Every structure is written in structure tokens, then in C-alpha cells.
Amino acid sequence: MQLFPLFADLQGRAVVVVGGGEIAERKIHLLTSAGANVTVVAKAISPTLQDWEAQNRIWVRLGAFQESDLDGAWLVVAATDNIQLNTAIAAHATSRKLFANVVDNASLSSFQVPAIVDRSPLVVAISSSGAAPMVARRVRAQIETMVDHSIGAIAELAQRYRGHIKEALPLLGPRRAFYDWLIDGPVGKALKAQQPKQAQSLLEDALGQKQTPPKGEVILVGAGPGDPGLLTLHALRALNQADVILYDRLVDPAILELARRDATQIHVGKEVGENHHATQQRIHHLMLEHAKQGQTVVRLKGGDAFIFGRGGEELQFLRQHSIAYQVVPGITAALACAAYSGIPLTHRQYAQSVQFVTAHRKDDTDIAEWAGLCDNSQTLVVYMGLKQLTSFNQMLIAHGRAANTPCAIIENGSRPNQRTLLTRLDQAQHYASQYTFSSPSLLIVGPVAALAKQLHWYGEIIDEYPDADTPSLSQLNVELLPELSAA
Ligand code: SAH
């Protein structure tokens, strides 16, 4: 090891920073955040530093650096753009056995400032020993995405209860298990959910029982439509944390690849012809069984769990059985398919609202409900099996949607094999079968669908929407141009 890692207590201690520019600002910000008494020595200082001086955050001595500026200092930072001056400051510091950092100059520095991930009181510091700051920065970015912000609050709570925890669990082994529970279990979850009082009372209950409660829970995670890049950071962390993953048919294999290697992956998707009730019972049973064993169960669903995904039913079941849970939203197929096919779901000119519906509907759906789907200025997004397409579209036309309403079918939205079919409402079924569209596919109905002609950017587009039928598009060209040229 070239450098000794060290966290210094600078509360109320004098630190001298030479230089008054932007680079100095960054170091000063960090030093004052750690409570140091910073004196800035510079011939001139930046407006920000002037503000900080006015707020008494720093002291400033305007003028040339003198050796006596180092009197009483614990640390020195040389942040000037004058290499001779920086060298001289470093030499004076060395002769006084004072640690000095020369910004961006590892060889002149006797201490270095690491790249940090700040989850105070928890701080991760990364150093490449001055060899390659870029590499350290890259690692910092990786850790930044891995570590949830709530870890700071967890550390703070652990600090406050450290004595109590030691008293309740005097043996090291059980105490470690308790800390694991504290971080991964309901206390950590409560802090993540911004419920500090709940966290504290859970912790106190557990301490009262002088043992670690079981920490099993279910995380209901939306896996998005397919492209792994559309996962949220929370989803990625949940996959890293999972003991068991219960996943649906629509979850892309590329996403399961990202899960913890030793997690048990169980496919619980409904197969064609299988009894839905039995499948759902099995899912409930598996969640309950594994969570009760203290495991972290990730229930992974395509898109978002609360949009045509039975997420609500699963949570009701968990609540009934007092199993802890969290919900991580996912990007639903409507949003992904729209984005990846260049169809804005609302548009100032063509659609003021959007409705997400499913084509699976009961036969007795009443007229009023159909009428509600037939406002020509509204975008309709239909989650469905392609089988329902003909009768669904016929009903839309029968209740007032124009037969030549533009519509798009997006197959395998956001996946490498995405295809977009642009057509008219009355011809959708014809072309969908001609081009053998299959599941999963999503239908977008409304004038905005025609914008795919211009805005489409991902995968293949099959354009079967006759230009003659596109008043909306010719209008669009005319009306948008002035705005575009103004921009
Ligand atoms: N909870 C999911 C929807 C489940 S319903 C979500 O929020 O996206 C299943 C229907 O979603 C499919 O029949 C299809 O219409 C649509 N769907 C899901 N993923 C899709 C994808 N990648 N491309 C196109 N449609 C998709």
C-alpha cells in the first residue's frame, strides 16, 4: 500500500488554504463541511468565497502567501495555479512536519483528498494513490449507485442505539446478526420509506425482546418492458439483495442476468391454458413460505406491478399475513413503447389526455364505458392479447372513433427485436396478421400515433398508414414549423 487511509477529525481545527479560485472552493467546501476552521490566503477571492466570508464560514487574508500563514495550522492545501508557489508551500509544510495537499499534484502532496461517496455519517473514500484519479472517480460513481441514501440514517440510528444494542445482545455473534437485521430488515425499510419514528419503535421493540426478529420480506419490483437499461436503481439493488426471485413470463432474461448469482429464480408466469386462480395461489404460497423463512423475496413483474399486473392483490395477501413489503415501480409498457416508437402520448395539439386500458374486458361492458374510450382527442393505450384486436377495434369504431384513426402496434417494445406497425384503426387486424405480430404487443390509438412516421427512432417501422389519410400530419408540418424555426 502506497498511502495510509485515514479519516481526520478537523472539528474546530485550523486549516490553511492558499488560493482563492474555483479549485480552492471545492476543497474549502469539503473542509468546512467537516467543521474545519479554514483560513484562505489569496491575492483575490471568488464571489462564492466572498459570500462565505460574509457568512463567517471562512476567514480570509488577502495578500501574498507568507510562511507565517502556516502558524497554528493542522493541515495545508495549496490550490493556486502557480507551480513555484505550490512547490514552496509544500516545502515549508514539510519542514514543519505539516501535512500538505497540492491540488492535482500527487508528487508534491503529503496527503491526498480521496473521491468520496457521502452518506453521512457513513462516508466511503476512494483513492488510486494518485495513480489514476479517473479510475477512482469511476469506482466512486459505481458505489454511488449501489448504496442507497437511507444508509446514512441507518448509521445514525445505529450510533444512537449502540450502547443499548450492546447491552441487550452482549455476545458478538448474535449482535452481528442483529445489525444485519437492522440494516436489511424492517428498520432499514422504514428509514428508506421516510418513516423514522416507525424505524425507532421497531428497533426498540426488538431490543425489548433481546433477540433478532426474523427479517423476511417481499419486494414487489417492476422490471420494466425488457431493456435492462430501463430498470430503476432500486430495482437493481433489490435484485442484488434477493434470496429468491419469483418472476413472470414477461420478464426479460437479460434482467434476470443482473440478479445476485446465488439467488433462487422461480418462474411463476401463467402458461397458456393454465388456471389463473391456481397460478395466483401458487405465487401467494411461495411468497409466504420464503418470507416466513426470513428470506428476501423479490416478486419481479414485467412493466409496473400496479398496471394490469395484480400487484394490488399480492400486497393485500401479504398484509393479511403480516409480511413486510416494499414496492419498486417499473416503467410500464405504455411509456416504454411510446418512447421507443416516437409516439408522444400527449401532445399540445392532438391529445390532451391518455387512458391505459386492457382489451380483456367483460362482455357486459356498458355503452357509457365504450363511449369513454372514443374521444378522438384522447390517446388510448391498449394492453392486450392480439386475439382481442378485431372485436375491440370494431367496438371503438361502432362507438365513435373514426375508422381512419391512426394507430400503432408495438411488438416487443424496447427489446432488440422491437417492431412498430403504423396503420388505421379499421386495418390494424389485417396488417397485424399479415406481418405476423405476436405477443407481447401494445396498441396505441389516436392522432399522436401518426407522429411515429416522423419521430420513430428504434427498431423496425412498418408504415401502412396511407399519407392520403393524414390530415393530422400535413397539419402538423404547417403548424409546427413556425415554432421550430423560432427555437
Ligand atoms: N404490468 C405490465 C403489463 C402486464 S399486461 C406493464 O406495466 O407493462 C401484459 C400486456 O402488456 C401484454 O399483453 C402487452 O400488451 C403489454 N406489454 C408488456 N410488455 C410489453 C412489451 N415489451 N412490448 C409490448 N407490449 C408489452
XYZ file of N, CA, C and O in Angstrom, residues 90 164 401:
12
model
N 4.566 23.551 -0.257
C 4.776 22.155 0.123
C 6.084 22.006 0.905
O 6.142 21.286 1.914
N -27.304 0.537 23.835
C -28.449 -0.329 24.135
C -28.310 -1.688 23.461
O -28.649 -2.718 24.030
N -65.108 6.195 -32.722
C -63.756 6.504 -33.204
C -63.764 6.429 -34.739
O -64.340 5.491 -35.313
